[in-house]
Tab-separated table of C-alpha atoms in Angstrom:
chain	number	residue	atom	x	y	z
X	1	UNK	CA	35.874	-165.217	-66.495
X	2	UNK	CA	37.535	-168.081	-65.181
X	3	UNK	CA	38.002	-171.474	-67.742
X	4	UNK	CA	35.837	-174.354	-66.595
X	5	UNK	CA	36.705	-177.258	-68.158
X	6	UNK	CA	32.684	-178.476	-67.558
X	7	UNK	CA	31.655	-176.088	-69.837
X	8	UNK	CA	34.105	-176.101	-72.510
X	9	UNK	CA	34.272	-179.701	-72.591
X	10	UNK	CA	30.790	-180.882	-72.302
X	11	UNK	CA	31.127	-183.924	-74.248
X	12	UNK	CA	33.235	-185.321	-71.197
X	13	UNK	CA	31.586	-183.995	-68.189
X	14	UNK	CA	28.120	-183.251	-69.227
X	15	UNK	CA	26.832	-186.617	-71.097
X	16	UNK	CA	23.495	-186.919	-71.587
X	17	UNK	CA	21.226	-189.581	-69.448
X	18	UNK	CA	21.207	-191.943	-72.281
X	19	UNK	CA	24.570	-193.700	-73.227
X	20	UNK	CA	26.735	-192.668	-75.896
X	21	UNK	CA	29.956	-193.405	-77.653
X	22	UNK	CA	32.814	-191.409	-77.318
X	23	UNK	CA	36.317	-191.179	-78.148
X	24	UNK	CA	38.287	-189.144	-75.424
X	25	UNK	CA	41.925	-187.847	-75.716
X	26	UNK	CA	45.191	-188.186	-73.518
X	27	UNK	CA	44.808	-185.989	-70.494
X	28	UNK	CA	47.061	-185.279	-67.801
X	29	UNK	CA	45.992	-185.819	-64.548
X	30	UNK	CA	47.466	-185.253	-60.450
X	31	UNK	CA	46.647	-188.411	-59.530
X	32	UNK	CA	47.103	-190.611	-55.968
X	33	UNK	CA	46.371	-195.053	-56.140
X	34	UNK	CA	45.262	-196.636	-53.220
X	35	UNK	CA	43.090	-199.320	-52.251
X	36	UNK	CA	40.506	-199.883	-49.528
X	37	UNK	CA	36.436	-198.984	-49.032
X	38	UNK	CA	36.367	-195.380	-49.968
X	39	UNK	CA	33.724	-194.643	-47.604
X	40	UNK	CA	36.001	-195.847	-44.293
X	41	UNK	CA	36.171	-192.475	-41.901
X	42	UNK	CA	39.916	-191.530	-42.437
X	43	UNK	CA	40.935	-194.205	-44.452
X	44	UNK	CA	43.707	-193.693	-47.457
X	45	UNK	CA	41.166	-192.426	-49.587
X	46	UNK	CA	40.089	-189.611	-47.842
X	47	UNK	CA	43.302	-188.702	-47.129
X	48	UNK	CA	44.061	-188.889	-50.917
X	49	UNK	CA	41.265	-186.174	-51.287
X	50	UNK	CA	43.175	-184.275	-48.853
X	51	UNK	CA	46.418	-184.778	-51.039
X	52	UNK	CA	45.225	-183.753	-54.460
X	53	UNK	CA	42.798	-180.998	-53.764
X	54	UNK	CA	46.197	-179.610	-51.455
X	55	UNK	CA	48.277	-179.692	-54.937
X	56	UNK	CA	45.579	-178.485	-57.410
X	57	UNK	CA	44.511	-175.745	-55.655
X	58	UNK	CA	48.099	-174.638	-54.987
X	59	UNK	CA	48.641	-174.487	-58.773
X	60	UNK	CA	45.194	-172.437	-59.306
X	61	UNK	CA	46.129	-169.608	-56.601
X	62	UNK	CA	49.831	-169.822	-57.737
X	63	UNK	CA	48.466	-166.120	-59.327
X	64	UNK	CA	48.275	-164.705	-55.921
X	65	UNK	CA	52.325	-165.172	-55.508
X	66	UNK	CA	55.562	-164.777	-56.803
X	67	UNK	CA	55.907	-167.938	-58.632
X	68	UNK	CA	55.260	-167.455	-62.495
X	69	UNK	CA	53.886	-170.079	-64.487
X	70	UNK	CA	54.097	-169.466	-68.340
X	71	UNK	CA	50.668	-169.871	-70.136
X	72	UNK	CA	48.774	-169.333	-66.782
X	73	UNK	CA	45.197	-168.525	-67.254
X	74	UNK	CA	42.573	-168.439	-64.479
X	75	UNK	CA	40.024	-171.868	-64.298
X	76	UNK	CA	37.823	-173.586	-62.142
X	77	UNK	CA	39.952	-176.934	-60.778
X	78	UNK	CA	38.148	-179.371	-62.821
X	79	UNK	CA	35.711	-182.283	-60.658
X	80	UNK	CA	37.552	-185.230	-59.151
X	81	UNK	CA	37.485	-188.242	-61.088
X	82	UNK	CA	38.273	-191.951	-60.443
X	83	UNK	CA	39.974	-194.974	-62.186
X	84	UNK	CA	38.145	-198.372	-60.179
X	85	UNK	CA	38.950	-202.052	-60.684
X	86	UNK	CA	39.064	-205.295	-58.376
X	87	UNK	CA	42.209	-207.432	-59.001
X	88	UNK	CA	40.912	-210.836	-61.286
X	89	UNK	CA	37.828	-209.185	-62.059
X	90	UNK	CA	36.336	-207.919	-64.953
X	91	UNK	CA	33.709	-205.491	-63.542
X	92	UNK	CA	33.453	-203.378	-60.148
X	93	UNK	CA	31.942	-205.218	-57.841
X	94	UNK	CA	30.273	-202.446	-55.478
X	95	UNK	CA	29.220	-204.604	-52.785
X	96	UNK	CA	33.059	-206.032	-51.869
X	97	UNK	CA	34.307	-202.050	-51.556
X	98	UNK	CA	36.997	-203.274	-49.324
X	99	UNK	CA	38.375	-205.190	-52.294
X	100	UNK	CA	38.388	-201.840	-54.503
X	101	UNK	CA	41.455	-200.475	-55.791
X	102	UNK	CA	41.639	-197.088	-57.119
X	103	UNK	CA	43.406	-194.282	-58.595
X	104	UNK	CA	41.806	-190.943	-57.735
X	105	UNK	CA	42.604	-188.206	-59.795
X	106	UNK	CA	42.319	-184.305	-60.539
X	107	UNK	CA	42.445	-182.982	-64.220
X	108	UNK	CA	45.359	-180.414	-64.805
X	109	UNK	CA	45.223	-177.422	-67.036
X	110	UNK	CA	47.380	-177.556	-70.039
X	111	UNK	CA	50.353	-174.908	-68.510
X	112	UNK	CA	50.794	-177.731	-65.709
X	113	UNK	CA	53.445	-179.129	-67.074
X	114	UNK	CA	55.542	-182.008	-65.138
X	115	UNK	CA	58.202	-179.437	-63.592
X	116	UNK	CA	55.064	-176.799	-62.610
X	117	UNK	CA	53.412	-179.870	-61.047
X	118	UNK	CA	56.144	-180.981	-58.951
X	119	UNK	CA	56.644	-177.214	-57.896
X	120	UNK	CA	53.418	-177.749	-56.436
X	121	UNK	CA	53.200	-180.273	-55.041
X	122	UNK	CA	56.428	-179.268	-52.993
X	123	UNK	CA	54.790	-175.812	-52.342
X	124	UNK	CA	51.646	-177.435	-51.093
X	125	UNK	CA	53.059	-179.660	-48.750
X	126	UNK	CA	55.352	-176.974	-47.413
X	127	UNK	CA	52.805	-174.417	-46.735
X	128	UNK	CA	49.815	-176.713	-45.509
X	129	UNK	CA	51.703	-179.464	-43.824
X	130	UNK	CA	50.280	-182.154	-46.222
X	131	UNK	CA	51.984	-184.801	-47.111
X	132	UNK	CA	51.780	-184.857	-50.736
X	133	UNK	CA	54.622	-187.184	-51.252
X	134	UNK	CA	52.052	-189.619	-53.039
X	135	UNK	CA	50.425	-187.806	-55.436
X	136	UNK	CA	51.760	-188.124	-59.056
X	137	UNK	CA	51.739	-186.579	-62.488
X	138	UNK	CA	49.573	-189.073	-64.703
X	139	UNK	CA	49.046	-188.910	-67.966
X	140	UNK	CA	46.189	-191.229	-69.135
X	141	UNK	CA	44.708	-191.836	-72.861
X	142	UNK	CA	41.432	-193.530	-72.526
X	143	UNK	CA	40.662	-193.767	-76.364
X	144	UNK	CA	37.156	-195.531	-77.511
X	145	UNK	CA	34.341	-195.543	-74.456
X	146	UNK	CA	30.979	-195.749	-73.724
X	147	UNK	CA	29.896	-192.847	-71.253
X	148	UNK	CA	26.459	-191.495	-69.506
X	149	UNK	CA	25.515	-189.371	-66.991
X	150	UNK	CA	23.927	-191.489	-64.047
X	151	UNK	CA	21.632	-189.833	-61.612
X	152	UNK	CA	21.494	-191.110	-58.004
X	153	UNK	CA	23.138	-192.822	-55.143
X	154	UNK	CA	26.590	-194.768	-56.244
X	155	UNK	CA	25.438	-198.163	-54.967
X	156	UNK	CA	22.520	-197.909	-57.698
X	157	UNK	CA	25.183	-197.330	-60.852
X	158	UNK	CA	24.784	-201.113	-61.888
X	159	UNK	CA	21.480	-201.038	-63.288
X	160	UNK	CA	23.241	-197.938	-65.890
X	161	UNK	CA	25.611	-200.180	-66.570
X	162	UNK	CA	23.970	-202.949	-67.470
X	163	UNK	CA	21.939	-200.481	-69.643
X	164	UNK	CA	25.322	-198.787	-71.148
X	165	UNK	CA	26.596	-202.691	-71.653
X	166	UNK	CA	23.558	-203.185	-73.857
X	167	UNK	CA	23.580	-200.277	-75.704
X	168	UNK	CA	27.602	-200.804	-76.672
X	169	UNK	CA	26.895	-204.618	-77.648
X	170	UNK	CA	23.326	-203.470	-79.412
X	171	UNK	CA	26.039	-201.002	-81.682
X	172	UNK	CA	28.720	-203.110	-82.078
X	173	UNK	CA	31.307	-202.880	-79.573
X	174	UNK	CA	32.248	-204.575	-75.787
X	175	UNK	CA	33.479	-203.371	-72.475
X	176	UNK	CA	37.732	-203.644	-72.262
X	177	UNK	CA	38.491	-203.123	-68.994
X	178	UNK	CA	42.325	-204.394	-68.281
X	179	UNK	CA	45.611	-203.297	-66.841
X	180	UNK	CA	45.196	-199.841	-69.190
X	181	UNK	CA	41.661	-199.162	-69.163
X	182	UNK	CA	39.743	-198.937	-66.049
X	183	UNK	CA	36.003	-198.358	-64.762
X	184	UNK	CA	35.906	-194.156	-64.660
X	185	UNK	CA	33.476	-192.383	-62.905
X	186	UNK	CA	33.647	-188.272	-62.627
X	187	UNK	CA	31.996	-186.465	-59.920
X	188	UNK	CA	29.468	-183.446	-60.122
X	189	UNK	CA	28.317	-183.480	-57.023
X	190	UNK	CA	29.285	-183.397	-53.362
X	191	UNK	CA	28.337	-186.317	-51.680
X	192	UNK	CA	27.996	-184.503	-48.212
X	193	UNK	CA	25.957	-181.710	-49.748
X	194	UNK	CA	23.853	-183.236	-51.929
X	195	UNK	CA	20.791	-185.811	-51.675
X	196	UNK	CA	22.011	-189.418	-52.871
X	197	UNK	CA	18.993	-189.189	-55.113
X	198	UNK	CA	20.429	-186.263	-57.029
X	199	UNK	CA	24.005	-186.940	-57.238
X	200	UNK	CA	25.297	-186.374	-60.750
X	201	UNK	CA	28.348	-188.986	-61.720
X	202	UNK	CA	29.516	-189.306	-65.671
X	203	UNK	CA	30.050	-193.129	-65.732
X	204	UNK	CA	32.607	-194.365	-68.719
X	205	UNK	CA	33.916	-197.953	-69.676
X	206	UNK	CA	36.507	-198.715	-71.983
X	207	UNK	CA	35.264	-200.473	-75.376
X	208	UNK	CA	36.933	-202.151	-78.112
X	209	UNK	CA	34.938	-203.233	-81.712
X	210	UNK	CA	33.546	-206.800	-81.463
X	211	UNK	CA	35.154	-209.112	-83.379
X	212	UNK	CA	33.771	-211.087	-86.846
């Protein structure tokens, strides 16, 4: 049976409704930045999409050719995630999307290391005529958080945030959002597949202790 990271990591992609505090490790990432409304019709993050699911699933199928990759083991490609932030301001601001910057990112199994990552991303853009010239190997260690699972459309996630806010002050901690921690959001559903009502995102916000 293949790995899925989902279920052998539920602490990080299945939170529960209500928030929680969580400490989450240094993961490695394929990752591409951009900026812009994500919804805009062929805009640069749609054709990130293009880019990363191109390079992930060239590493999952690398089984099916001759390259070897030591340590390979068979796995779902984990969901796609997203680092968010608005230059000079301290929270995401979903109304000014245009203003959004972003790095969107894939999770990569442990036996991707850097050299088996650039092998394909070379292999994907040679044998599906992406350009994956963007997408880069990105290690990021996200430490203390707050994190819940929030449950319809992404224009309603402020109201859970306010409510995750509260619950981090109410236990002793604030958000930290800066140059190294970012507003992260995971997705577990498909957007074009599944009602706004029911999409599934894991929302998590950097935290630090409050001070005195």
């Amino acid at each position: 049976m293949a790995f899925d990271f989902k279920k052998e990591y539920r602490q990080f992609y299945l939170p529960p409704r209500r928030p929680e505090i969580v400490r989450v490790p240094k993961m490695r990432f394929a990752a591409v930045r951009g900026h812009g409304d994500p919804n805009e019709a062929g805009g640069d993050y749609q054709q990130a999409l293009s880019m990363l699911y191109a390079v992930c699933y060239t590493l999952k199928m690398s089984k099916m050719g001759d390259h070897r990759i030591e340590g390979y083991f068979d796995y779902v490609v984990p969901p796609l995630e997203g680092l968010w932030w608005q230059e000079g301001a301290d929270a995401v601001d979903l109304s000014r999307k245009e203003a959004l910057s972003w790095i969107s990112m894939i999770r990569l199994p442990e036996f991707a290391v850097e050299e088996e990552f650039c092998w394909a991303r070379a292999e994907a853009a040679r044998k599906k005529g992406v350009d994956c010239a963007h997408v880069e190997y990105f290690a990021y260690a996200e430490g203390d958080c707050v994190q819940c699972m929030h449950v319809g459309p992404y224009d309603a996630e402020p109201a859970t945030l306010l409510v995750m806010r509260a619950f981090a002050e109410d236990n002793g901690w604030q958000f930290d959002m800066g140059e190294e921690r970012r507003h992260h959001e995971i997705y577990l559903g498909d957007p074009r597949r599944v009602a706004p009502e029911k999409l599934k995102t894991v929302l998590r916000l950097p935290i630090r202790r409050i001070e005195g």
